[in-house]
mmCIF file of C-alpha atoms in Angstrom:
data_model
loop_
_atom_site.group_PDB
_atom_site.id
_atom_site.type_symbol
_atom_site.label_atom_id
_atom_site.label_comp_id
_atom_site.label_asym_id
_atom_site.label_seq_id
_atom_site.Cartn_x
_atom_site.Cartn_y
_atom_site.Cartn_z
ATOM 1 C CA MET A 269 101.604 79.503 -104.785
ATOM 2 C CA VAL A 270 101.212 82.691 -106.729
ATOM 3 C CA ALA A 271 102.755 85.598 -104.887
ATOM 4 C CA GLY A 272 100.801 88.801 -104.842
ATOM 5 C CA VAL A 273 102.421 92.211 -104.678
ATOM 6 C CA PHE A 274 101.034 95.017 -102.611
ATOM 7 C CA GLU A 275 102.176 98.384 -101.487
ATOM 8 C CA SER A 276 103.638 98.403 -98.004
ATOM 9 C CA ASN A 277 105.115 101.215 -96.027
ATOM 10 C CA ARG A 278 107.152 98.882 -93.862
ATOM 11 C CA ASP A 279 110.435 97.211 -94.692
ATOM 12 C CA GLN A 280 111.398 93.615 -93.825
ATOM 13 C CA LYS A 281 112.301 94.467 -90.240
ATOM 14 C CA GLY A 282 108.843 95.901 -89.671
ATOM 15 C CA THR A 283 110.052 99.452 -89.218
ATOM 16 C CA ARG A 284 108.147 102.154 -91.013
ATOM 17 C CA LYS A 285 109.701 103.369 -94.222
ATOM 18 C CA GLY A 286 108.737 105.094 -97.426
ATOM 19 C CA THR A 287 106.368 103.250 -99.724
ATOM 20 C CA GLU A 288 107.993 100.330 -101.466
ATOM 21 C CA GLN A 289 106.914 97.102 -103.078
ATOM 22 C CA MET A 290 106.920 94.101 -100.786
ATOM 23 C CA LYS A 291 106.193 90.581 -101.907
ATOM 24 C CA VAL A 292 103.728 88.643 -99.790
ATOM 25 C CA ASN A 293 101.990 85.352 -100.222
ATOM 26 C CA SER A 294 98.436 85.353 -101.444
ATOM 27 C CA SER A 295 95.369 84.719 -99.302
ATOM 28 C CA PHE A 296 96.666 81.358 -98.047
ATOM 29 C CA ASP A 297 99.011 82.993 -95.562
ATOM 30 C CA PRO A 298 96.913 82.366 -92.404
ATOM 31 C CA ILE A 299 97.160 78.642 -93.135
ATOM 32 C CA ASP A 300 100.962 78.814 -93.147
ATOM 33 C CA ILE A 301 100.976 80.790 -89.908
ATOM 34 C CA ALA A 302 98.630 78.332 -88.176
ATOM 35 C CA ILE A 303 100.735 75.422 -89.432
ATOM 36 C CA SER A 304 103.894 77.083 -88.060
ATOM 37 C CA GLY A 305 102.088 77.232 -84.699
ATOM 38 C CA LEU A 306 101.216 73.549 -84.923
ATOM 39 C CA ARG A 307 104.811 72.620 -85.744
ATOM 40 C CA THR A 308 106.379 74.615 -82.906
ATOM 41 C CA GLN A 309 103.861 73.313 -80.380
ATOM 42 C CA GLY A 310 104.654 69.805 -81.603
ATOM 43 C CA LYS A 311 108.342 70.447 -80.919
ATOM 44 C CA GLN A 312 107.472 71.932 -77.531
ATOM 45 C CA MET A 313 105.631 68.691 -76.717
ATOM 46 C CA LYS A 314 108.785 66.792 -77.692
ATOM 47 C CA VAL A 315 110.841 68.830 -75.214
ATOM 48 C CA ILE A 316 108.242 68.350 -72.453
ATOM 49 C CA SER A 317 108.041 64.610 -73.039
ATOM 50 C CA SER A 318 111.845 64.418 -72.863
ATOM 51 C CA ASN A 319 111.750 66.252 -69.528
ATOM 52 C CA ILE A 320 109.035 63.994 -68.140
ATOM 53 C CA ALA A 321 110.666 60.804 -69.392
ATOM 54 C CA ASN A 322 113.933 61.859 -67.753
ATOM 55 C CA ALA A 323 112.437 63.196 -64.518
ATOM 56 C CA ARG A 324 114.383 60.537 -62.541
ATOM 57 C CA THR A 325 117.458 60.066 -64.782
ATOM 58 C CA SER A 326 120.344 60.404 -62.347
ATOM 59 C CA ASP A 327 122.965 59.922 -65.071
ATOM 60 C CA ALA A 328 122.564 61.679 -68.418
ATOM 61 C CA GLY A 329 125.759 60.134 -69.796
ATOM 62 C CA ASN A 330 128.095 62.860 -68.512
ATOM 63 C CA GLY A 331 128.102 61.808 -64.835
ATOM 64 C CA GLU A 332 125.542 64.510 -64.038
ATOM 65 C CA PRO A 333 121.792 64.077 -63.686
ATOM 66 C CA TYR A 334 119.587 65.067 -66.614
ATOM 67 C CA ARG A 335 119.162 68.802 -66.975
ATOM 68 C CA ARG A 336 115.718 70.139 -67.788
ATOM 69 C CA LEU A 337 115.326 71.500 -71.332
ATOM 70 C CA GLU A 338 113.323 74.518 -72.308
ATOM 71 C CA ALA A 339 112.308 75.547 -75.829
ATOM 72 C CA THR A 340 112.248 79.209 -76.806
ATOM 73 C CA PHE A 341 110.214 80.541 -79.704
ATOM 74 C CA LYS A 342 110.797 83.413 -82.064
ATOM 75 C CA SER A 343 108.906 85.061 -84.882
ATOM 76 C CA ASP A 344 110.722 86.071 -88.010
ATOM 77 C CA ASP A 345 108.994 89.211 -89.222
ATOM 78 C CA ASP A 346 105.578 90.842 -89.236
ATOM 79 C CA LEU A 347 103.506 87.922 -90.482
ATOM 80 C CA GLY A 348 106.025 85.113 -90.647
ATOM 81 C CA GLY A 349 104.414 82.860 -88.070
ATOM 82 C CA VAL A 350 106.339 81.323 -85.206
ATOM 83 C CA GLU A 351 109.343 79.037 -85.161
ATOM 84 C CA LEU A 352 111.499 77.280 -82.612
ATOM 85 C CA ASP A 353 114.461 79.483 -81.715
ATOM 86 C CA LYS A 354 116.605 77.170 -79.637
ATOM 87 C CA ILE A 355 116.413 74.522 -76.945
ATOM 88 C CA VAL A 356 118.282 75.711 -73.864
ATOM 89 C CA THR A 357 119.173 73.785 -70.723
ATOM 90 C CA ASP A 358 117.792 74.903 -67.385
ATOM 91 C CA MET A 359 120.852 75.571 -65.174
ATOM 92 C CA SER A 360 118.955 75.685 -61.858
ATOM 93 C CA ASP A 361 120.155 73.445 -58.975
ATOM 94 C CA PHE A 362 119.609 69.713 -58.985
ATOM 95 C CA LEU A 363 117.139 68.163 -56.590
ATOM 96 C CA LYS A 364 118.738 66.369 -53.601
ATOM 97 C CA VAL A 365 116.991 63.158 -52.588
ATOM 98 C CA LEU A 366 117.864 61.223 -49.430
ATOM 99 C CA ASP A 367 118.498 57.645 -50.573
ATOM 100 C CA PRO A 368 121.472 56.129 -48.691
ATOM 101 C CA GLY A 369 121.052 52.740 -50.381
ATOM 102 C CA ASN A 370 121.611 54.192 -53.846
ATOM 103 C CA PRO A 371 125.068 53.433 -55.336
ATOM 104 C CA MET A 372 125.257 57.052 -56.569
ATOM 105 C CA ALA A 373 124.643 58.506 -53.087
ATOM 106 C CA ASP A 374 127.254 60.859 -51.585
ATOM 107 C CA GLU A 375 128.712 60.456 -48.070
ATOM 108 C CA ASN A 376 125.591 62.017 -46.500
ATOM 109 C CA GLY A 377 123.297 59.644 -48.354
ATOM 110 C CA TYR A 378 121.955 62.195 -50.842
ATOM 111 C CA VAL A 379 121.495 61.533 -54.538
ATOM 112 C CA ALA A 380 121.368 64.370 -57.080
ATOM 113 C CA MET A 381 118.243 64.128 -59.198
ATOM 114 C CA PRO A 382 117.255 66.123 -62.314
ATOM 115 C CA ASN A 383 115.912 69.656 -61.874
ATOM 116 C CA VAL A 384 112.644 68.576 -63.481
ATOM 117 C CA SER A 385 109.486 69.449 -61.602
ATOM 118 C CA LEU A 386 106.586 67.322 -62.781
ATOM 119 C CA PRO A 387 103.796 69.827 -61.930
ATOM 120 C CA VAL A 388 105.573 72.494 -63.984
ATOM 121 C CA GLU A 389 105.903 70.088 -66.918
ATOM 122 C CA MET A 390 102.245 69.149 -66.688
ATOM 123 C CA ILE A 391 101.236 72.813 -66.788
ATOM 124 C CA ASN A 392 103.529 73.431 -69.745
ATOM 125 C CA MET A 393 101.991 70.431 -71.465
ATOM 126 C CA ASN A 394 98.501 71.831 -70.911
ATOM 127 C CA ILE A 395 99.610 75.156 -72.386
ATOM 128 C CA ALA A 396 101.174 73.442 -75.400
ATOM 129 C CA THR A 397 98.010 71.397 -75.941
ATOM 130 C CA LYS A 398 95.788 74.468 -75.760
ATOM 131 C CA MET A 399 98.082 76.333 -78.146
ATOM 132 C CA TYR A 400 97.935 73.435 -80.585
ATOM 133 C CA GLN A 401 94.144 73.371 -80.346
ATOM 134 C CA ALA A 402 93.962 77.140 -80.812
ATOM 135 C CA ASN A 403 96.019 76.909 -83.987
ATOM 136 C CA VAL A 404 93.823 74.102 -85.282
ATOM 137 C CA ALA A 405 90.787 76.286 -84.521
ATOM 138 C CA VAL A 406 92.289 79.142 -86.570
ATOM 139 C CA LEU A 407 93.038 76.734 -89.397
ATOM 140 C CA LYS A 408 89.487 75.351 -89.415
ATOM 141 C CA ARG A 409 87.880 78.786 -89.182
ATOM 142 C CA TYR A 410 89.979 80.228 -91.989
ATOM 143 C CA GLN A 411 89.111 77.259 -94.153
ATOM 144 C CA GLN A 412 85.420 77.968 -93.448
ATOM 145 C CA ILE A 413 85.884 81.613 -94.407
ATOM 146 C CA LEU A 414 87.428 80.674 -97.731
ATOM 147 C CA GLU A 415 84.656 78.165 -98.353
ATOM 148 C CA THR A 416 82.032 80.884 -97.869
ATOM 149 C CA THR A 417 83.879 82.977 -100.440
ATOM 150 C CA LEU A 418 83.873 80.002 -102.778
ATOM 151 C CA GLU A 419 80.108 79.753 -102.338
ATOM 152 C CA LEU A 420 79.884 83.011 -104.286
ATOM 153 C CA LEU A 421 81.211 81.132 -107.294
ATOM 154 C CA ARG A 422 78.329 78.676 -107.372
ATOM 155 C CA MET B 888 93.712 80.169 -129.890
ATOM 156 C CA SER B 889 90.402 81.688 -128.912
ATOM 157 C CA LYS B 890 89.770 83.164 -125.473
ATOM 158 C CA THR B 891 87.152 80.574 -124.411
ATOM 159 C CA GLU B 892 89.422 77.666 -125.108
ATOM 160 C CA ASN B 893 92.169 79.424 -123.267
ATOM 161 C CA ILE B 894 90.197 79.737 -120.037
ATOM 162 C CA LEU B 895 89.024 76.126 -120.186
ATOM 163 C CA ASP B 896 92.586 75.001 -120.897
ATOM 164 C CA LEU B 897 93.942 77.039 -117.994
ATOM 165 C CA ILE B 898 91.423 75.555 -115.575
ATOM 166 C CA ASP B 899 92.094 72.114 -116.982
ATOM 167 C CA ALA B 900 95.840 72.487 -116.483
ATOM 168 C CA GLY B 901 95.236 73.766 -112.946
ATOM 169 C CA ILE B 902 92.993 70.825 -112.020
ATOM 170 C CA LYS B 903 95.557 68.387 -113.409
ATOM 171 C CA ALA B 904 98.305 70.018 -111.351
ATOM 172 C CA GLU B 905 96.217 69.955 -108.157
ATOM 173 C CA THR B 906 95.346 66.304 -108.706
ATOM 174 C CA LEU B 907 99.025 65.473 -109.076
ATOM 175 C CA ARG B 908 99.883 67.515 -105.996
ATOM 176 C CA GLN B 909 97.217 65.682 -103.997
ATOM 177 C CA LYS B 910 98.891 62.426 -105.007
ATOM 178 C CA ALA B 911 102.296 63.776 -103.973
ATOM 179 C CA ILE B 912 100.945 64.806 -100.545
ATOM 180 C CA ALA B 913 99.254 61.432 -100.071
ATOM 181 C CA ASN B 914 102.567 59.785 -100.939
ATOM 182 C CA ASN B 915 104.407 61.980 -98.438
ATOM 183 C CA ILE B 916 101.958 61.165 -95.646
ATOM 184 C CA ALA B 917 102.097 57.461 -96.483
ATOM 185 C CA ASN B 918 105.893 57.639 -96.125
ATOM 186 C CA LEU B 919 105.796 59.574 -92.854
ATOM 187 C CA GLU B 920 108.044 57.046 -91.122
ATOM 188 C CA THR B 921 109.928 55.562 -94.071
ATOM 189 C CA PRO B 922 113.651 55.885 -93.303
ATOM 190 C CA GLY B 923 115.542 58.007 -95.824
ATOM 191 C CA TYR B 924 112.426 59.246 -97.627
ATOM 192 C CA ARG B 925 112.540 62.865 -98.841
ATOM 193 C CA ARG B 926 109.251 64.617 -99.473
ATOM 194 C CA VAL B 927 108.103 65.311 -103.030
ATOM 195 C CA ASP B 928 106.372 68.431 -104.279
ATOM 196 C CA VAL B 929 104.776 69.563 -107.526
ATOM 197 C CA LYS B 930 106.063 72.470 -109.570
ATOM 198 C CA PHE B 931 103.370 74.037 -111.711
ATOM 199 C CA GLU B 932 102.642 77.686 -110.889
ATOM 200 C CA GLU B 933 106.243 78.702 -111.611
ATOM 201 C CA LEU B 934 106.197 76.964 -114.998
ATOM 202 C CA LEU B 935 102.854 78.548 -115.870
ATOM 203 C CA ALA B 936 104.067 81.998 -114.824
ATOM 204 C CA LYS B 937 107.168 81.568 -116.992
ATOM 205 C CA CYS B 938 104.977 80.624 -119.978
ATOM 206 C CA LEU B 939 102.597 83.537 -119.395
ATOM 207 C CA ARG B 940 105.500 85.987 -119.187
ATOM 208 C CA SER B 941 107.111 84.806 -122.401
ATOM 209 C CA SER B 942 105.831 86.660 -125.432
ATOM 210 C CA GLY B 943 104.209 84.802 -128.286
ATOM 211 C CA GLU B 944 101.931 81.792 -128.463
ATOM 212 C CA PHE B 945 102.349 78.771 -126.283
ATOM 213 C CA ASP B 946 100.471 75.537 -125.958
ATOM 214 C CA LEU B 947 98.941 75.069 -122.508
ATOM 215 C CA SER B 948 98.931 71.327 -122.915
ATOM 216 C CA GLU B 949 102.718 71.531 -122.937
ATOM 217 C CA VAL B 950 102.752 73.111 -119.488
ATOM 218 C CA GLU B 951 103.037 69.902 -117.503
ATOM 219 C CA ALA B 952 103.142 69.838 -113.719
ATOM 220 C CA GLN B 953 106.426 68.339 -112.567
ATOM 221 C CA ILE B 954 107.253 66.273 -109.512
ATOM 222 C CA TYR B 955 110.461 67.248 -107.738
ATOM 223 C CA ARG B 956 112.144 66.833 -104.371
ATOM 224 C CA PRO B 957 112.751 70.225 -102.709
ATOM 225 C CA LYS B 958 115.274 68.792 -100.171
ATOM 226 C CA GLN B 959 115.005 71.954 -98.090
ATOM 227 C CA THR B 960 113.074 70.774 -95.068
ATOM 228 C CA PRO B 961 115.085 69.631 -92.028
ATOM 229 C CA VAL B 962 115.807 65.915 -91.952
ATOM 230 C CA LYS B 963 114.867 63.786 -88.952
ATOM 231 C CA SER B 964 117.266 61.256 -87.407
ATOM 232 C CA ASN B 965 116.047 58.492 -89.735
ATOM 233 C CA GLY B 966 116.811 60.533 -92.862
ATOM 234 C CA ASN B 967 113.142 61.362 -93.414
ATOM 235 C CA ASP B 968 111.991 64.965 -93.826
ATOM 236 C CA VAL B 969 108.189 64.659 -93.884
ATOM 237 C CA ASN B 970 106.288 66.739 -91.341
ATOM 238 C CA LEU B 971 102.660 65.763 -90.857
ATOM 239 C CA GLU B 972 101.455 69.271 -89.956
ATOM 240 C CA ALA B 973 103.132 70.828 -92.988
ATOM 241 C CA GLU B 974 101.615 68.207 -95.289
ATOM 242 C CA ILE B 975 98.147 68.809 -93.839
ATOM 243 C CA GLY B 976 98.568 72.538 -94.457
ATOM 244 C CA GLN B 977 99.572 71.836 -98.044
ATOM 245 C CA MET B 978 96.578 69.550 -98.410
ATOM 246 C CA ILE B 979 94.128 72.183 -97.128
ATOM 247 C CA LYS B 980 95.518 74.749 -99.559
ATOM 248 C CA ASN B 981 95.421 72.240 -102.368
ATOM 249 C CA THR B 982 91.818 71.299 -101.652
ATOM 250 C CA LEU B 983 90.746 74.944 -101.631
ATOM 251 C CA ARG B 984 92.531 75.632 -104.911
ATOM 252 C CA HIS B 985 91.022 72.525 -106.446
ATOM 253 C CA LYS B 986 87.546 73.590 -105.338
ATOM 254 C CA THR B 987 88.097 77.045 -106.813
ATOM 255 C CA TYR B 988 89.080 75.598 -110.168
ATOM 256 C CA ILE B 989 86.094 73.244 -110.209
ATOM 257 C CA ARG B 990 83.694 76.089 -109.373
ATOM 258 C CA LEU B 991 85.220 78.260 -112.099
ATOM 259 C CA LEU B 992 84.883 75.427 -114.567
ATOM 260 C CA SER B 993 81.204 74.841 -113.800
ATOM 261 C CA LYS B 994 80.610 78.600 -113.994
ATOM 262 C CA LYS B 995 82.195 78.654 -117.417
ATOM 263 C CA TYR B 996 80.085 75.708 -118.592
ATOM 264 C CA ASN B 997 76.948 77.487 -117.356
ATOM 265 C CA GLN B 998 77.947 80.498 -119.398
ATOM 266 C CA ILE B 999 78.445 78.430 -122.539
ATOM 267 C CA GLU B 1000 75.142 76.649 -121.981
ATOM 268 C CA LEU B 1001 73.401 80.000 -121.591
ATOM 269 C CA ALA B 1002 74.879 81.137 -124.887
ATOM 270 C CA ILE B 1003 73.683 77.947 -126.595
ATOM 271 C CA ASN B 1004 70.135 78.270 -125.261
ATOM 272 C CA VAL B 1005 69.627 81.862 -126.390
ATOM 273 C CA LYS B 1006 67.007 81.928 -129.100
#
């Protein structure tokens, strides 16, 4: 991609500064931003599906039930799109389920279950889906805009 | 080299590069789940810019688009680093560039035709 140069009065951190030359990508930038949205929402779906798949995993390999994961997002600079920051574990209390027949049950008959709440995961999944669709909509619309510009060249 | 030839050659080189890039993207998408596959990309704009910057004559037909493996994208657990969304983005950009070149080419031909038909 050919990089265009334009005058900007902001530096890389987005704070206002004296005029200086900043390199930016040419008119394809919105595509990259929309694609970054698609990629992060895809990763978010991965995290949600892990949570849902492990909603009843009483042993995550370390003797403890599975701990819910949560993805956080960050944006690099002014127009850098979005990216996955990190995947953190939810440290809230485990769910206690009364199941005296379970071999993992304590003396009172309770079994610790993951701190995953299915309704919350479903809502998060809906949000992730809508975000994905919104980014696809931006992508499609921007493509249309460029096509109308190209019509001028006919 | 005359100016007219130069523009046609530039567009020609651009179309060739975009065609090759389309092939590279198709190859990447086809190998979406191939273990150990690293995505390929096409280097052309950088080579062209280098040629344009250098003083003196150069032959555009010598500016060949090159296939290379960037090896910068994060690798998945099976050693593969292809991301479908990223490839689709590349493909959209590539298609738009390709269309632009084709339109420019037909515009140029129209111009030449106009010049021929002037009586």
